[in-house]
Amino acid sequence: MLSKGHAAPILYAAWAEAGLFDRTELLTLREISSDLEGHPTPRLPFVDVATGSLGQGICVAVGLALNARRIGSDYRTYVLIGDGESTEGSVWEAAEVAAHHGLDNLCAVTDVNALGQSQPTQWQHDMEQYAARWRAFGWEALVVDGHDLNALLDAFEKAKRTSGRPTMLLARTIKGKGISFIEGKNGWHGRPLKKGEEADRAIAELESQLVKLPEPAASPSLIARPSPLPPGPARATPRVPAPSYAPGEAVATREAYGTALVKLGQADDRIVALDADVENSTYSEKFSKAFPSRFYEAYIAEQAMIGSAMGLASRGAIPFPSTFACFLSRACDFIRMACISGLNVKLAGSHAGISIGEDGPSQMGLEDIATMRAEPNMTVVYPCDGVSTERLMEAIAYHPGPAYIRTTRPKTPVLYEANERFEIGGSKVLRQADQDTVTVVAAGITVYEALKAYDDLKAEGVLLRVIDAYCVQPIDARTLRAAARATGGRVISVEDHYAAGGLGDAVAEALADDGYVVRRLAVREIPRSGKSEELLDRYGISARHIVAAVRAMAAGVKP
Amino acid sequence: MLSKGHAAPILYAAWAEAGLFDRTELLTLREISSDLEGHPTPRLPFVDVATGSLGQGICVAVGLALNARRIGSDYRTYVLIGDGESTEGSVWEAAEVAAHHGLDNLCAVTDVNALGQSQPTQWQHDMEQYAARWRAFGWEALVVDGHDLNALLDAFEKAKRTSGRPTMLLARTIKGKGISFIEGKNGWHGRPLKKGEEADRAIAELESQLVKLPEPAASPSLIARPSPLPPGPARATPRVPAPSYAPGEAVATREAYGTALVKLGQADDRIVALDADVENSTYSEKFSKAFPSRFYEAYIAEQAMIGSAMGLASRGAIPFPSTFACFLSRACDFIRMACISGLNVKLAGSHAGISIGEDGPSQMGLEDIATMRAEPNMTVVYPCDGVSTERLMEAIAYHPGPAYIRTTRPKTPVLYEANERFEIGGSKVLRQADQDTVTVVAAGITVYEALKAYDDLKAEGVLLRVIDAYCVQPIDARTLRAAARATGGRVISVEDHYAAGGLGDAVAEALADDGYVVRRLAVREIPRSGKSEELLDRYGISARHIVAAVRAMAAGVKP
């Protein structure tokens, strides 16, 4: 892993030098036609996970090292980080998790060049500051001269012989080493040499010091190669036992999540789980009890958890990291990079929305759909009952790329038969008749509010079309359009989420091309503590509000 | 600061005991009518910043301690954190920043009770593990018996006398101390006692050990008190010098950000700035050079940066923390809590969108509008030129509550006269005629693409209404509605952002009640490196694509 992704040109040059592709292609660096991008991405065959957001590589490396254990391999994981990025908290989360798991198959290197982007780093070349921190976190820490190859090789050997804990090589280096007018000087970060005298002089100085290697014979072209993002899991999808709930049975989707995870784990040894000390709330503890060797405890360190999942996914595992939906926001930047990398990371956020009740706003995930939907290749599912949860878990496990499943704290009655099918990009029309006047699109907990509204209005002779939009991204545009058409373009969305970026926006974009607009019911202010039902009502997403919106719409009243 | 917000009942009970409100009101805990919520929020007069997301309180405390220096006060800051939350990377970011600033006015306490939510903590009562970490990070670390009041008082005294570095008190405690069947036992986290025998026994045991204090005479009611979120800055808005750009002058909005920050800093000593080692890119370095004592370097530690800003804001400062837009996602959970707290934190994200060019997707902020808009009380501004940047900086500085300003890397020509007015909730109609056929809503870099499209189509006799939606939240619904009406309901949005949750969704919701839909041009796949103009064109948001969308729309073709 090259965590300091801005050093990409060195990575590319090294691979070209090793003969992977023709050296002349290095000159396409950062061009739109080239996969040699400004920072490494998995468009390149020698990159597993994109880097360029500092402090992530070492978290990913923890996942790569855990993966070696998972598959019983003795491969070793190496990661190069920068001294500047060592101030990222995620680095210390990784330090703690790696030491906790005793990952002696992991060797990190810090390039202590003493210069950050805008100024000298906090500790510059005070190597003992770094060593003291890593040792306190339980790592073997070795200080070496980063320009002394023999010293580096000895240190790598020593790391290999160290057991029970990971090793950090603290390599003292001079930035720009070998170019007399640059080395050790501030102000050259990311600054290209001027063409002409400046560049010529630097090249001449470097060439006088380098051992020239022979040109590799007939290297293949990197540009000509197709550049897909990593493919989905290659093996055939295993059979997973069907859900076994009785209709109407009360089960929280978060609990069904745990049940589904165990079933998946039984059917497929690539399934692994991670949690951040809330496994008794997310129900990933069902998996941790069933498969302790495939469960990775990150304690309260969401960035290290998601980063490890990225590393595991890049080596063929199918990881499910879970925590409260709101606390996944601790790792948004990791999720962003997982999406750039197209990894099979299956995120699970429990305790979504105001329906969690008394714990209050700090524990309510109300932005998570917006965050996840923003990523163009993220699949977002939001089941309302136990059956759909189990089926959608199976669907996302074997759907290539990143995915997010949103679960609810309170119990909800089982709506679906065990053999009902749920697909990525699908939805369910729960109530339907020719005389339907308004379409109500709901998901998760609000499906039950929509059904209550249906019952209330039916008593008055007003019929609703009720849709369970269990897949929020990609959303089932075809079904939504048909429903909108059938109900005269009258569509209401209702969601336990803030108004911007959620279900309502997804439905609105799906219907826009047909000219239909959506009346969105959502949470529009910072909520407070209270009982689940009280909150649904106070913040405008209960059955009563749906009924009012339907009446206003049917009467042609603008809100 | 009570960082372990789940211990809220103790905080509430302590204030009631101190006579702030009537003890009987404690029984309203977690009820919808009560401000005594599940976790503390600033709805309560004794809470400055909401907690309940672990690992944040110590970052906020760093800001409180920095604030004491800012105002020249000798007040001391105390923060109580949990042992479980010590694995959050943000805690170690705070540790590093606090030591860097030598904050000897900061005293933290870790409640080492050895039990997390789901299991014993990693280090349980191994106090030396904690002490070694804090000492390595440059703190004074004192291990004390957390149940020995005299030992605690002595330690607080020692902390007060320690100069040049912050102090961490590591308090060894027994969870549930004093209740024989609970103390030191796992499985009681967040679990209420059963009414009846279980609760009676616990109360009897506790009462036998406590010194009963006299009932405070006539405590005021907390419930009767109005509970606003913190108000905006109280002082009159100072005069800030007008922008001084020539029309057409090329200036990057990120650079105008730096210029505006200095002008604000000159006019108002409450303005402070923070950065995460990219001040030479965000241009906050202009401020750091002008006002070094009001600039706080966080190095590469975005969580500590935003957390410190929250602390500073809660004590009356107006902080502008800046980094690349994409790296603000490192601190999403802090931003979420800043919004719950209603704090005057003014976030600045530079290098927005694909227009940054060659650095590639890891450096492109493409989800930031979605993330920020999701928060219902967040103001989002997105200027396109130097004049609007300076004016909008002034507007957000004095607009109560959290705000976000999005700036662009490449230079753009100045569009506006220096005396042009820009308001929160406003927009500018840049091109307008009676014969306009389509409205194009743009912001930031796409304003120039929309103007190019205008010129191209005007040559063919097709007129566009072009709107600069410089305030994305709240969006100028009135102007958008009028434009949609004037152009026969034909509206196109174009943004340098992913499709979900951005400008297009904001425009769509504003127009929905009038029945108008929006055709959204946005980035719809993971982008790559390339030149700015190449990328705008490749990902569908250049003038050429606007022209094509206008033609299709005018011809009545569905996309």
Tab-separated table of C-alpha atoms in Angstrom, chain A residues 96-450:
chain	number	residue	atom	x	y	z
A	96	GLU	CA	-4.566	0.293	18.174
A	97	VAL	CA	-6.473	-2.270	16.113
A	98	ALA	CA	-3.304	-3.759	14.590
A	99	ALA	CA	-1.695	-4.123	18.013
A	100	HIS	CA	-4.918	-5.580	19.448
A	101	HIS	CA	-4.878	-8.290	16.775
A	102	GLY	CA	-1.110	-8.786	17.185
A	103	LEU	CA	-0.569	-8.340	13.442
A	104	ASP	CA	3.089	-9.296	13.150
A	105	ASN	CA	2.508	-9.843	9.418
A	106	LEU	CA	2.152	-6.079	9.027
A	107	CYS	CA	5.103	-3.767	8.467
A	108	ALA	CA	4.541	-0.044	8.054
A	109	VAL	CA	7.092	2.547	7.009
A	110	THR	CA	6.863	6.238	7.823
A	111	ASP	CA	8.697	8.461	5.356
A	112	VAL	CA	9.896	11.086	7.821
A	113	ASN	CA	10.943	13.780	5.375
A	114	ALA	CA	10.058	16.563	7.817
A	115	LEU	CA	8.163	18.688	5.280
A	116	GLY	CA	4.370	18.846	4.925
A	117	GLN	CA	2.408	20.526	2.155
A	118	SER	CA	2.380	24.017	3.588
A	119	GLN	CA	5.180	23.944	6.155
A	120	PRO	CA	7.607	21.724	8.092
A	121	THR	CA	5.820	18.940	9.988
A	122	GLN	CA	5.175	19.196	13.690
A	123	TRP	CA	8.104	16.985	14.712
A	124	GLN	CA	10.348	17.435	11.677
A	125	HIS	CA	13.292	15.021	12.146
A	126	ASP	CA	12.758	14.407	15.858
A	127	MET	CA	12.551	10.645	15.310
A	128	GLU	CA	12.076	9.824	18.987
A	129	GLN	CA	8.712	11.617	19.022
A	130	TYR	CA	7.452	9.124	16.451
A	131	ALA	CA	9.124	6.132	18.081
A	132	ALA	CA	7.655	6.924	21.500
A	133	ARG	CA	4.117	7.115	20.088
A	134	TRP	CA	4.323	3.843	18.160
A	135	ARG	CA	5.908	2.005	21.079
A	136	ALA	CA	3.218	3.312	23.442
A	137	PHE	CA	0.624	1.885	21.052
A	138	GLY	CA	2.273	-1.541	21.255
A	139	TRP	CA	4.264	-1.583	18.031
A	140	GLU	CA	7.892	-2.480	17.426
A	141	ALA	CA	9.414	0.807	16.222
A	142	LEU	CA	12.737	0.955	14.361
A	143	VAL	CA	14.450	4.196	13.401
A	144	VAL	CA	16.474	3.930	10.192
A	145	ASP	CA	18.205	6.122	7.647
A	146	GLY	CA	15.728	6.029	4.783
A	147	HIS	CA	18.472	6.598	2.227
A	148	ASP	CA	20.537	3.609	3.417
A	149	LEU	CA	19.241	0.604	1.487
A	150	ASN	CA	21.157	-1.906	3.586
A	151	ALA	CA	19.776	-0.434	6.779
A	152	LEU	CA	16.267	-0.615	5.333
A	153	LEU	CA	16.693	-4.245	4.262
A	154	ASP	CA	18.008	-5.169	7.704
A	155	ALA	CA	15.020	-3.454	9.292
A	156	PHE	CA	12.568	-5.304	7.031
A	157	GLU	CA	14.252	-8.556	8.060
A	158	LYS	CA	13.976	-7.612	11.715
A	159	ALA	CA	10.288	-6.822	11.238
A	160	LYS	CA	9.776	-10.257	9.708
A	161	ARG	CA	11.332	-11.902	12.744
A	162	THR	CA	9.258	-9.847	15.216
A	163	SER	CA	6.354	-11.822	16.547
A	164	GLY	CA	3.166	-10.832	18.328
A	165	ARG	CA	3.113	-7.222	17.213
A	166	PRO	CA	3.342	-5.094	14.063
A	167	THR	CA	6.463	-3.127	13.158
A	168	MET	CA	6.852	0.508	12.201
A	169	LEU	CA	10.012	1.526	10.351
A	170	LEU	CA	10.645	5.192	10.938
A	171	ALA	CA	12.722	6.186	7.935
A	172	ARG	CA	14.542	9.499	8.214
A	173	THR	CA	14.648	10.975	4.725
A	174	ILE	CA	15.483	14.227	2.974
A	175	LYS	CA	12.703	15.440	0.674
A	176	GLY	CA	14.036	16.045	-2.829
A	177	LYS	CA	17.239	14.160	-1.976
A	178	GLY	CA	19.831	14.301	-4.742
A	179	ILE	CA	18.775	17.618	-6.258
A	180	SER	CA	21.008	20.233	-4.702
A	181	PHE	CA	18.645	23.180	-4.977
A	182	ILE	CA	15.579	21.284	-3.733
A	183	GLU	CA	16.677	18.804	-1.102
A	184	GLY	CA	15.482	19.556	2.407
A	185	LYS	CA	13.859	22.793	1.275
A	186	ASN	CA	10.271	23.827	2.033
A	187	GLY	CA	8.020	25.043	-0.802
A	188	TRP	CA	8.535	22.228	-3.329
A	189	HIS	CA	5.525	20.066	-2.374
A	190	GLY	CA	3.585	19.296	-5.556
A	191	ARG	CA	5.441	22.010	-7.479
A	192	PRO	CA	6.734	20.936	-10.899
A	193	LEU	CA	10.185	21.928	-12.079
A	194	LYS	CA	10.239	24.664	-14.713
A	195	LYS	CA	10.926	23.296	-18.175
A	196	GLY	CA	14.359	24.296	-19.403
A	197	GLU	CA	17.320	25.162	-17.257
A	198	GLU	CA	15.690	24.206	-13.904
A	199	ALA	CA	14.459	20.789	-15.015
A	200	ASP	CA	17.592	20.066	-17.052
A	201	ARG	CA	19.812	20.759	-14.099
A	202	ALA	CA	17.769	18.524	-11.765
A	203	ILE	CA	17.764	15.682	-14.293
A	204	ALA	CA	21.514	15.989	-14.854
A	205	GLU	CA	22.152	15.906	-11.103
A	206	LEU	CA	19.967	12.818	-10.657
A	207	GLU	CA	21.400	10.976	-13.645
A	208	SER	CA	24.938	11.475	-12.349
A	209	GLN	CA	23.932	9.569	-9.184
A	210	LEU	CA	21.810	6.748	-10.567
A	211	VAL	CA	22.812	3.313	-11.741
A	212	LYS	CA	21.313	3.043	-15.197
A	213	LEU	CA	19.287	-0.153	-15.655
A	214	PRO	CA	18.892	-1.744	-19.079
A	215	GLU	CA	15.637	-0.928	-20.862
A	216	PRO	CA	13.224	-3.852	-20.250
A	217	ALA	CA	12.600	-5.720	-23.494
A	218	ALA	CA	9.175	-5.199	-25.067
A	219	SER	CA	7.076	-4.053	-22.123
A	220	PRO	CA	3.353	-4.256	-22.746
A	221	SER	CA	1.327	-1.086	-23.089
A	222	LEU	CA	-0.650	0.076	-20.103
A	223	ILE	CA	-2.716	2.448	-22.202
A	224	ALA	CA	-3.941	-0.236	-24.593
A	225	ARG	CA	-5.132	-2.387	-21.668
A	226	PRO	CA	-8.803	-2.230	-20.744
A	227	SER	CA	-9.167	-0.599	-17.323
A	228	PRO	CA	-12.212	-1.889	-15.460
A	229	LEU	CA	-12.808	-1.231	-11.792
A	230	PRO	CA	-12.437	-4.446	-9.765
A	231	PRO	CA	-15.081	-7.021	-10.704
A	232	GLY	CA	-17.603	-8.428	-8.275
A	233	PRO	CA	-17.086	-11.741	-6.504
A	234	ALA	CA	-16.344	-14.383	-9.090
A	235	ARG	CA	-17.643	-17.510	-7.381
A	236	ALA	CA	-21.200	-18.685	-7.882
A	237	THR	CA	-23.715	-17.289	-5.434
A	238	PRO	CA	-24.320	-19.902	-2.731
A	239	ARG	CA	-27.784	-20.915	-1.562
A	240	VAL	CA	-28.851	-19.090	1.570
A	241	PRO	CA	-31.721	-20.519	3.662
A	242	ALA	CA	-35.031	-18.668	3.310
A	243	PRO	CA	-36.350	-16.406	6.089
A	244	SER	CA	-38.509	-18.182	8.647
A	245	TYR	CA	-40.752	-15.515	10.108
A	246	ALA	CA	-44.491	-15.809	10.557
A	247	PRO	CA	-46.491	-13.016	8.893
A	248	GLY	CA	-47.163	-10.293	11.432
A	249	GLU	CA	-44.358	-11.448	13.718
A	250	ALA	CA	-42.617	-8.479	15.343
A	251	VAL	CA	-38.911	-8.362	14.553
A	252	ALA	CA	-36.529	-5.422	14.300
A	253	THR	CA	-34.786	-5.206	10.928
A	254	ARG	CA	-31.512	-4.721	12.816
A	255	GLU	CA	-32.077	-8.120	14.429
A	256	ALA	CA	-32.951	-9.711	11.080
A	257	TYR	CA	-29.663	-8.215	9.872
A	258	GLY	CA	-27.801	-10.333	12.427
A	259	THR	CA	-29.772	-13.424	11.504
A	260	ALA	CA	-29.092	-12.896	7.810
A	261	LEU	CA	-25.404	-12.330	8.445
A	262	VAL	CA	-25.125	-15.695	10.177
A	263	LYS	CA	-26.947	-17.441	7.320
A	264	LEU	CA	-24.651	-15.811	4.787
A	265	GLY	CA	-21.644	-16.762	6.893
A	266	GLN	CA	-22.758	-20.368	6.981
A	267	ALA	CA	-23.163	-20.478	3.219
A	268	ASP	CA	-19.991	-18.578	2.255
A	269	ASP	CA	-16.682	-18.316	4.073
A	270	ARG	CA	-15.841	-15.053	2.318
A	271	ILE	CA	-18.439	-13.288	4.450
A	272	VAL	CA	-16.784	-11.459	7.350
A	273	ALA	CA	-18.106	-8.897	9.834
A	274	LEU	CA	-16.686	-5.952	11.741
A	275	ASP	CA	-18.165	-3.769	14.443
A	276	ALA	CA	-17.234	-0.795	16.614
A	277	ASP	CA	-18.299	-1.967	20.086
A	278	VAL	CA	-22.035	-1.834	19.398
A	279	GLU	CA	-22.509	-5.450	18.282
A	280	ASN	CA	-25.194	-5.957	20.916
A	281	SER	CA	-27.189	-3.134	19.282
A	282	THR	CA	-26.478	-3.818	15.607
A	283	TYR	CA	-26.885	-7.577	16.227
A	284	SER	CA	-23.608	-8.349	14.483
A	285	GLU	CA	-22.955	-10.206	17.747
A	286	LYS	CA	-24.949	-13.083	16.281
A	287	PHE	CA	-22.197	-13.420	13.690
A	288	SER	CA	-19.372	-12.857	16.170
A	289	LYS	CA	-20.681	-15.720	18.274
A	290	ALA	CA	-21.166	-18.043	15.288
A	291	PHE	CA	-17.884	-17.200	13.499
A	292	PRO	CA	-15.470	-15.635	15.983
A	293	SER	CA	-12.519	-16.060	13.610
A	294	ARG	CA	-14.253	-14.068	10.889
A	295	PHE	CA	-15.382	-11.254	13.153
A	296	TYR	CA	-13.063	-8.286	13.674
A	297	GLU	CA	-13.634	-6.049	16.665
A	298	ALA	CA	-12.535	-2.473	16.003
A	299	TYR	CA	-13.714	-1.138	19.378
A	300	ILE	CA	-14.932	2.459	18.979
A	301	ALA	CA	-12.870	3.259	15.863
A	302	GLU	CA	-15.105	3.553	12.818
A	303	GLN	CA	-12.388	4.731	10.446
A	304	ALA	CA	-10.173	1.733	11.190
A	305	MET	CA	-13.243	-0.496	10.870
A	306	ILE	CA	-14.184	0.745	7.391
A	307	GLY	CA	-10.543	0.919	6.306
A	308	SER	CA	-9.978	-2.690	7.378
A	309	ALA	CA	-13.114	-3.695	5.502
A	310	MET	CA	-11.683	-2.000	2.394
A	311	GLY	CA	-8.482	-4.032	2.718
A	312	LEU	CA	-10.393	-7.265	3.262
A	313	ALA	CA	-12.684	-6.561	0.289
A	314	SER	CA	-9.753	-5.825	-1.990
A	315	ARG	CA	-8.482	-9.382	-1.324
A	316	GLY	CA	-11.729	-11.205	-1.991
A	317	ALA	CA	-13.579	-11.119	1.319
A	318	ILE	CA	-17.131	-9.753	1.502
A	319	PRO	CA	-17.039	-7.587	4.629
A	320	PHE	CA	-20.045	-6.197	6.525
A	321	PRO	CA	-18.896	-3.420	8.867
A	322	SER	CA	-21.716	-2.270	11.149
A	323	THR	CA	-22.491	0.498	13.592
A	324	PHE	CA	-25.273	3.016	14.212
A	325	ALA	CA	-26.118	4.773	10.921
A	326	CYS	CA	-25.112	8.127	12.403
A	327	PHE	CA	-21.677	6.855	13.401
A	328	LEU	CA	-20.847	5.671	9.897
A	329	SER	CA	-20.539	9.413	9.283
A	330	ARG	CA	-17.323	9.137	11.275
A	331	ALA	CA	-15.881	7.345	8.248
A	332	CYS	CA	-17.466	9.264	5.339
A	333	ASP	CA	-14.107	9.931	3.759
A	334	PHE	CA	-13.274	6.219	3.852
A	335	ILE	CA	-16.629	5.406	2.264
A	336	ARG	CA	-15.855	7.971	-0.433
A	337	MET	CA	-12.533	6.279	-1.178
A	338	ALA	CA	-14.134	2.810	-1.061
A	339	CYS	CA	-16.486	4.036	-3.800
A	340	ILE	CA	-13.616	5.443	-5.874
A	341	SER	CA	-12.037	2.010	-5.480
A	342	GLY	CA	-15.281	0.193	-6.380
A	343	LEU	CA	-14.809	-2.200	-3.463
A	344	ASN	CA	-17.253	-4.857	-2.239
A	345	VAL	CA	-17.724	-3.201	1.136
A	346	LYS	CA	-21.221	-3.782	2.514
A	347	LEU	CA	-21.971	-1.064	5.060
A	348	ALA	CA	-24.628	-1.599	7.687
A	349	GLY	CA	-26.168	1.306	9.597
A	350	SER	CA	-28.615	0.519	12.384
A	351	HIS	CA	-30.794	2.844	14.509
A	352	ALA	CA	-31.780	4.949	11.500
A	353	GLY	CA	-33.949	7.999	11.933
A	354	ILE	CA	-36.018	9.592	14.674
A	355	SER	CA	-37.814	6.305	15.299
A	356	ILE	CA	-34.971	5.305	17.643
A	357	GLY	CA	-36.788	7.453	20.203
A	358	GLU	CA	-35.454	8.569	23.562
A	359	ASP	CA	-31.717	8.546	22.923
A	360	GLY	CA	-32.075	11.843	21.071
A	361	PRO	CA	-30.619	13.472	17.971
A	362	SER	CA	-26.975	12.546	18.519
A	363	GLN	CA	-27.864	8.886	17.999
A	364	MET	CA	-30.230	9.370	15.026
A	365	GLY	CA	-28.963	8.686	11.510
A	366	LEU	CA	-30.813	11.319	9.492
A	367	GLU	CA	-28.223	12.176	6.808
A	368	ASP	CA	-27.084	8.663	5.936
A	369	ILE	CA	-29.219	8.155	2.817
A	370	ALA	CA	-28.019	11.512	1.450
A	371	THR	CA	-24.404	10.613	2.109
A	372	MET	CA	-24.646	7.153	0.603
A	373	ARG	CA	-26.797	8.125	-2.395
A	374	ALA	CA	-24.327	10.865	-3.299
A	375	GLU	CA	-21.844	8.167	-4.340
A	376	PRO	CA	-22.812	7.214	-7.893
A	377	ASN	CA	-21.879	3.527	-7.590
A	378	MET	CA	-23.343	2.912	-4.126
A	379	THR	CA	-26.310	0.557	-3.769
A	380	VAL	CA	-28.675	1.638	-0.965
A	381	VAL	CA	-31.285	-0.732	0.472
A	382	TYR	CA	-33.702	0.015	3.292
A	383	PRO	CA	-35.870	-2.936	4.302
A	384	CYS	CA	-38.995	-2.559	6.404
A	385	ASP	CA	-39.387	-6.088	7.786
A	386	GLY	CA	-37.491	-9.251	8.633
A	387	VAL	CA	-38.102	-11.029	5.333
A	388	SER	CA	-36.989	-8.159	3.142
A	389	THR	CA	-33.954	-7.613	5.371
A	390	GLU	CA	-32.762	-11.188	4.934
A	391	ARG	CA	-33.399	-11.177	1.196
A	392	LEU	CA	-31.746	-7.819	0.660
A	393	MET	CA	-28.707	-8.889	2.664
A	394	GLU	CA	-28.255	-11.723	0.213
A	395	ALA	CA	-28.791	-9.381	-2.709
A	396	ILE	CA	-26.181	-6.832	-1.629
A	397	ALA	CA	-23.663	-9.487	-0.635
A	398	TYR	CA	-23.506	-10.684	-4.232
A	399	HIS	CA	-24.095	-7.411	-6.023
A	400	PRO	CA	-20.717	-6.062	-7.184
A	401	GLY	CA	-19.478	-2.856	-5.579
A	402	PRO	CA	-20.174	-0.900	-2.427
A	403	ALA	CA	-23.573	-1.175	-0.756
A	404	TYR	CA	-25.394	0.200	2.259
A	405	ILE	CA	-28.177	-1.379	4.282
A	406	ARG	CA	-30.178	0.824	6.640
A	407	THR	CA	-31.945	-0.809	9.575
A	408	THR	CA	-34.404	0.315	12.221
A	409	ARG	CA	-34.326	0.063	16.026
A	410	PRO	CA	-37.976	-0.696	16.909
A	411	LYS	CA	-39.614	-3.970	16.026
A	412	THR	CA	-41.908	-3.975	12.993
A	413	PRO	CA	-44.396	-6.637	11.913
A	414	VAL	CA	-43.344	-9.030	9.138
A	415	LEU	CA	-45.146	-7.994	5.943
A	416	TYR	CA	-43.812	-10.404	3.377
A	417	GLU	CA	-44.005	-14.118	2.722
A	418	ALA	CA	-40.698	-15.960	3.062
A	419	ASN	CA	-40.521	-16.711	-0.661
A	420	GLU	CA	-41.071	-13.121	-1.788
A	421	ARG	CA	-38.323	-11.903	-4.138
A	422	PHE	CA	-36.351	-8.690	-3.577
A	423	GLU	CA	-33.958	-7.315	-6.130
A	424	ILE	CA	-31.456	-4.484	-6.397
A	425	GLY	CA	-33.396	-1.776	-8.205
A	426	GLY	CA	-36.765	-3.181	-7.200
A	427	SER	CA	-39.735	-2.093	-5.096
A	428	LYS	CA	-43.046	-3.549	-3.922
A	429	VAL	CA	-46.499	-2.207	-4.645
A	430	LEU	CA	-48.299	-3.018	-1.399
A	431	ARG	CA	-51.706	-1.521	-2.111
A	432	GLN	CA	-53.140	-1.014	-5.567
A	433	ALA	CA	-56.507	-0.501	-7.276
A	434	ASP	CA	-57.765	1.166	-10.428
A	435	GLN	CA	-59.310	3.997	-8.456
A	436	ASP	CA	-56.115	4.981	-6.588
A	437	THR	CA	-55.934	8.746	-6.203
A	438	VAL	CA	-52.444	9.292	-4.785
A	439	THR	CA	-49.212	7.279	-4.750
A	440	VAL	CA	-47.400	7.141	-1.411
A	441	VAL	CA	-43.758	6.054	-1.585
A	442	ALA	CA	-42.317	4.927	1.745
A	443	ALA	CA	-39.392	2.860	3.000
A	444	GLY	CA	-38.452	1.244	6.303
A	445	ILE	CA	-40.468	2.416	9.276
A	446	THR	CA	-42.646	4.771	7.189
A	447	VAL	CA	-44.065	1.838	5.202
A	448	TYR	CA	-46.207	1.120	8.268
A	449	GLU	CA	-47.307	4.756	8.512
A	450	ALA	CA	-48.294	4.639	4.824
